Amino acid sequence: GAVVSQHPSRVICKSGTSVKIECRSLDFQATTMFWYRQFPKQSLMLMATSNEGSKATYEQGVEKDKFLINHASLTLSTLTVTSAHPEDSSFYICSARDITPGKGASYEQYFGPGTRLTVT
Amino acid sequence: QKEVEQDPGPLSVPEGAIVSLNCTYSNSAFQYFMWYRQYSRKGPELLMYTYSSGNKEDGRFTAQVDKSSKYISLFIRDSQPSDSATYLCAMSEILIQGAQKLVFGQGTRLTINP
């Protein structure tokens, strides 16, 4: 099946610093990747939709200048949390769609294993 | 009111029991309905998918969608300890272009006791 990886799996940073999280589709191409945030015992909340070669679309309430998204290739999207604060501590998960003709129905998103960010 | 409501549990049942997980929703435009399983500190994995109303069966899992009641269910037969996880329902509208945005329920934490 389609595999999505994330790096790093865990990161601890100091308040005020920036952190970059990578999301890669390992064996398929993805024009669209999604970034979610999940707080403990809560559901996944969509933060933004990342489209290869164009600007990301952010959900209401998500600061685009704080959460910078770059989708430079069909296999890589990055999320940078700028000037991180303790309230940004969360589990960040990406997902991707397989655009290969004949593969992957339009509904299906493959999720990465997540990145746990702790801001001290 | 949330677009998708799901009882967070926790739900604990003995091994071999039939498990029923449910979600309700308010957006009548939702057409795609999914169930994801998420183990602790992992990303969700797709279990079942249903388009519009109806039932779908895959091994021990059965997904049901009742659009008239805006209610979806996931049944797990002959539950196993390895089924212990958080189960998330997710749904989306049909979009003319681009990938559908998924709206997730809160997730139900399920424990199957040996």
GROMACS .gro file of C-alpha atoms in nm:
model
  234
    1GLY     CA    1   0.000   0.000   0.000
    2ALA     CA    2   0.087   0.367  -0.019
    3VAL     CA    3   0.329   0.480   0.249
    4VAL     CA    4   0.365   0.826   0.396
    5SER     CA    5   0.652   0.911   0.625
    6GLN     CA    6   0.705   1.203   0.858
    7HIS     CA    7   1.024   1.338   1.006
    8PRO     CA    8   1.097   1.388   1.284
    9SER     CA    9   0.867   1.161   1.483
   10ARG     CA   10   0.926   1.361   1.799
   11VAL     CA   11   1.075   1.704   1.856
   12ILE     CA   12   1.124   1.919   2.161
   13CYS     CA   13   1.207   2.283   2.109
   14LYS     CA   14   1.235   2.598   2.312
   15SER     CA   15   0.972   2.867   2.299
   16GLY     CA   16   1.041   3.119   2.025
   17THR     CA   17   1.227   2.883   1.795
   18SER     CA   18   1.105   2.740   1.465
   19VAL     CA   19   1.051   2.375   1.382
   20LYS     CA   20   1.022   2.210   1.041
   21ILE     CA   21   0.828   1.889   0.989
   22GLU     CA   22   0.860   1.690   0.668
   23CYS     CA   23   0.593   1.475   0.506
   24ARG     CA   24   0.695   1.240   0.226
   25SER     CA   25   0.501   1.004   0.005
   26LEU     CA   26   0.744   0.716  -0.037
   27ASP     CA   27   0.603   0.510  -0.320
   28PHE     CA   28   0.354   0.734  -0.492
   29GLN     CA   29   0.307   1.088  -0.612
   30ALA     CA   30   0.077   1.328  -0.435
   31THR     CA   31  -0.043   1.657  -0.579
   32THR     CA   32  -0.230   1.725  -0.259
   33MET     CA   33  -0.121   1.680   0.100
   34PHE     CA   34  -0.311   1.771   0.411
   35TRP     CA   35  -0.180   1.887   0.749
   36TYR     CA   36  -0.375   1.805   1.064
   37ARG     CA   37  -0.326   1.880   1.430
   38GLN     CA   38  -0.448   1.650   1.703
   39PHE     CA   39  -0.461   1.744   2.070
   40PRO     CA   40  -0.471   1.470   2.334
   41LYS     CA   41  -0.797   1.273   2.329
   42GLN     CA   42  -0.931   1.496   2.055
   43SER     CA   43  -0.995   1.449   1.689
   44LEU     CA   44  -0.786   1.550   1.392
   45MET     CA   45  -0.839   1.909   1.293
   46LEU     CA   46  -0.748   2.006   0.940
   47MET     CA   47  -0.504   2.295   0.939
   48ALA     CA   48  -0.431   2.337   0.572
   49THR     CA   49  -0.437   2.177   0.230
   50SER     CA   50  -0.102   2.176   0.055
   51ASN     CA   51  -0.097   2.171  -0.324
   52GLU     CA   52   0.220   2.101  -0.518
   53GLY     CA   53   0.353   2.414  -0.682
   54SER     CA   54   0.098   2.653  -0.536
   55LYS     CA   55   0.010   2.824  -0.212
   56ALA     CA   56  -0.149   2.625   0.063
   57THR     CA   57  -0.512   2.677   0.161
   58TYR     CA   58  -0.552   2.735   0.532
   59GLU     CA   59  -0.856   2.657   0.740
   60GLN     CA   60  -1.030   2.930   0.930
   61GLY     CA   61  -0.847   3.024   1.245
   62VAL     CA   62  -0.509   2.885   1.135
   63GLU     CA   63  -0.240   3.152   1.106
   64LYS     CA   64  -0.066   3.112   0.773
   65ASP     CA   65   0.231   3.322   0.884
   66LYS     CA   66   0.283   3.097   1.182
   67PHE     CA   67   0.238   2.765   1.008
   68LEU     CA   68   0.435   2.787   0.686
   69ILE     CA   69   0.366   2.516   0.432
   70ASN     CA   70   0.580   2.436   0.130
   71HIS     CA   71   0.491   2.166  -0.120
   72ALA     CA   72   0.784   2.184  -0.358
   73SER     CA   73   0.755   1.841  -0.518
   74LEU     CA   74   0.507   1.563  -0.573
   75THR     CA   75   0.653   1.366  -0.285
   76LEU     CA   76   0.740   1.626  -0.022
   77SER     CA   77   0.551   1.882   0.182
   78THR     CA   78   0.693   2.066   0.481
   79LEU     CA   79   0.524   2.240   0.772
   80THR     CA   80   0.727   2.498   0.962
   81VAL     CA   81   0.599   2.614   1.297
   82THR     CA   82   0.751   2.957   1.341
   83SER     CA   83   0.815   3.119   1.678
   84ALA     CA   84   0.669   2.816   1.853
   85HIS     CA   85   0.497   2.854   2.188
   86PRO     CA   86   0.385   2.594   2.443
   87GLU     CA   87   0.027   2.611   2.311
   88ASP     CA   88   0.159   2.483   1.977
   89SER     CA   89   0.254   2.156   2.144
   90SER     CA   90   0.050   1.892   1.968
   91PHE     CA   91   0.056   1.587   1.741
   92TYR     CA   92   0.091   1.696   1.380
   93ILE     CA   93  -0.017   1.450   1.112
   94CYS     CA   94   0.001   1.477   0.736
   95SER     CA   95  -0.185   1.284   0.471
   96ALA     CA   96  -0.149   1.252   0.096
   97ARG     CA   97  -0.349   1.145  -0.205
   98ASP     CA   98  -0.218   0.908  -0.470
   99ILE     CA   99  -0.273   1.063  -0.811
  100THR     CA  100  -0.145   0.766  -1.012
  101PRO     CA  101  -0.404   0.693  -1.285
  102GLY     CA  102  -0.603   0.388  -1.192
  103LYS     CA  103  -0.480   0.390  -0.836
  104GLY     CA  104  -0.627   0.545  -0.527
  105ALA     CA  105  -0.985   0.654  -0.532
  106SER     CA  106  -1.046   1.025  -0.496
  107TYR     CA  107  -1.163   0.983  -0.140
  108GLU     CA  108  -0.861   0.804  -0.005
  109GLN     CA  109  -0.594   0.980   0.194
  110TYR     CA  110  -0.290   0.800   0.330
  111PHE     CA  111  -0.174   0.922   0.667
  112GLY     CA  112   0.174   0.960   0.803
  113PRO     CA  113   0.271   0.835   1.150
  114GLY     CA  114   0.261   1.184   1.299
  115THR     CA  115   0.509   1.417   1.466
  116ARG     CA  116   0.482   1.496   1.833
  117LEU     CA  117   0.591   1.854   1.899
  118THR     CA  118   0.663   1.971   2.252
  119VAL     CA  119   0.747   2.335   2.306
  120THR     CA  120   0.907   2.414   2.640
  121GLN     CA  121  -2.278   2.213   1.734
  122LYS     CA  122  -1.995   2.014   1.581
  123GLU     CA  123  -2.040   1.893   1.224
  124VAL     CA  124  -1.959   1.538   1.333
  125GLU     CA  125  -2.037   1.400   1.678
  126GLN     CA  126  -1.881   1.084   1.815
  127ASP     CA  127  -1.891   0.949   2.167
  128PRO     CA  128  -1.529   0.946   2.286
  129GLY     CA  129  -1.588   0.654   2.521
  130PRO     CA  130  -1.388   0.485   2.652
  131LEU     CA  131  -1.558   0.163   2.552
  132SER     CA  132  -1.443  -0.165   2.702
  133VAL     CA  133  -1.581  -0.503   2.594
  134PRO     CA  134  -1.477  -0.868   2.636
  135GLU     CA  135  -1.303  -1.053   2.358
  136GLY     CA  136  -1.546  -1.202   2.109
  137ALA     CA  137  -1.816  -0.940   2.167
  138ILE     CA  138  -1.982  -0.744   1.890
  139VAL     CA  139  -1.880  -0.381   1.902
  140SER     CA  140  -2.097  -0.098   1.773
  141LEU     CA  141  -1.944   0.242   1.708
  142ASN     CA  142  -2.150   0.537   1.588
  143CYS     CA  143  -2.134   0.891   1.461
  144THR     CA  144  -2.395   1.151   1.383
  145TYR     CA  145  -2.350   1.448   1.157
  146SER     CA  146  -2.531   1.765   1.066
  147ASN     CA  147  -2.406   1.845   0.713
  148SER     CA  148  -2.644   1.688   0.462
  149ALA     CA  149  -2.388   1.746   0.186
  150PHE     CA  150  -2.159   1.474   0.320
  151GLN     CA  151  -2.144   1.190   0.068
  152TYR     CA  152  -1.828   0.998   0.160
  153PHE     CA  153  -1.809   0.820   0.494
  154MET     CA  154  -1.501   0.654   0.633
  155TRP     CA  155  -1.384   0.477   0.944
  156TYR     CA  156  -1.023   0.504   1.051
  157ARG     CA  157  -0.837   0.312   1.319
  158GLN     CA  158  -0.563   0.487   1.510
  159TYR     CA  159  -0.323   0.318   1.746
  160SER     CA  160  -0.158   0.520   2.016
  161ARG     CA  161   0.095   0.771   1.882
  162LYS     CA  162   0.037   0.658   1.523
  163GLY     CA  163  -0.137   0.803   1.222
  164PRO     CA  164  -0.488   0.687   1.128
  165GLU     CA  165  -0.533   0.398   0.886
  166LEU     CA  166  -0.840   0.358   0.667
  167LEU     CA  167  -1.064   0.068   0.767
  168MET     CA  168  -1.385   0.113   0.575
  169TYR     CA  169  -1.528   0.349   0.319
  170THR     CA  170  -1.887   0.397   0.208
  171TYR     CA  171  -2.026   0.627  -0.057
  172SER     CA  172  -2.375   0.762   0.012
  173SER     CA  173  -2.614   0.529   0.196
  174GLY     CA  174  -2.597   0.158   0.249
  175ASN     CA  175  -2.396  -0.117   0.407
  176LYS     CA  176  -2.051  -0.248   0.338
  177GLU     CA  177  -1.888  -0.555   0.483
  178ASP     CA  178  -1.521  -0.646   0.498
  179GLY     CA  179  -1.432  -0.947   0.703
  180ARG     CA  180  -1.530  -0.881   1.065
  181PHE     CA  181  -1.614  -0.518   0.992
  182THR     CA  182  -1.945  -0.378   0.869
  183ALA     CA  183  -2.008  -0.012   0.796
  184GLN     CA  184  -2.359   0.130   0.771
  185VAL     CA  185  -2.474   0.470   0.657
  186ASP     CA  186  -2.824   0.607   0.713
  187LYS     CA  187  -2.833   0.944   0.543
  188SER     CA  188  -3.197   1.005   0.634
  189SER     CA  189  -3.098   0.998   1.000
  190LYS     CA  190  -2.749   1.141   0.943
  191TYR     CA  191  -2.609   0.844   1.132
  192ILE     CA  192  -2.327   0.606   1.054
  193SER     CA  193  -2.212   0.293   1.231
  194LEU     CA  194  -1.920   0.054   1.238
  195PHE     CA  195  -1.974  -0.298   1.369
  196ILE     CA  196  -1.688  -0.525   1.468
  197ARG     CA  197  -1.772  -0.895   1.503
  198ASP     CA  198  -1.570  -1.144   1.704
  199SER     CA  199  -1.366  -0.861   1.851
  200GLN     CA  200  -1.000  -0.929   1.927
  201PRO     CA  201  -0.757  -0.763   2.168
  202SER     CA  202  -0.568  -0.639   1.861
  203ASP     CA  203  -0.877  -0.434   1.772
  204SER     CA  204  -0.807  -0.215   2.075
  205ALA     CA  205  -0.749   0.133   1.933
  206THR     CA  206  -0.922   0.463   1.877
  207TYR     CA  207  -1.177   0.455   1.597
  208LEU     CA  208  -1.247   0.776   1.411
  209CYS     CA  209  -1.530   0.840   1.173
  210ALA     CA  210  -1.466   1.086   0.893
  211MET     CA  211  -1.678   1.231   0.619
  212SER     CA  212  -1.655   1.465   0.326
  213GLU     CA  213  -1.856   1.636   0.060
  214ILE     CA  214  -1.818   1.579  -0.310
  215LEU     CA  215  -1.588   1.840  -0.458
  216ILE     CA  216  -1.581   1.914  -0.827
  217GLN     CA  217  -1.206   1.933  -0.826
  218GLY     CA  218  -0.936   1.878  -0.574
  219ALA     CA  219  -0.927   1.637  -0.288
  220GLN     CA  220  -1.215   1.622  -0.050
  221LYS     CA  221  -1.157   1.770   0.293
  222LEU     CA  222  -1.225   1.520   0.567
  223VAL     CA  223  -1.415   1.617   0.879
  224PHE     CA  224  -1.337   1.382   1.165
  225GLY     CA  225  -1.531   1.279   1.469
  226GLN     CA  226  -1.362   1.293   1.807
  227GLY     CA  227  -1.278   0.925   1.803
  228THR     CA  228  -1.394   0.643   2.032
  229ARG     CA  229  -1.129   0.470   2.239
  230LEU     CA  230  -1.201   0.097   2.234
  231THR     CA  231  -1.046  -0.170   2.454
  232ILE     CA  232  -1.105  -0.540   2.395
  233ASN     CA  233  -1.032  -0.738   2.710
  234PRO     CA  234  -0.891  -1.093   2.672
   0.00000   0.00000   0.00000
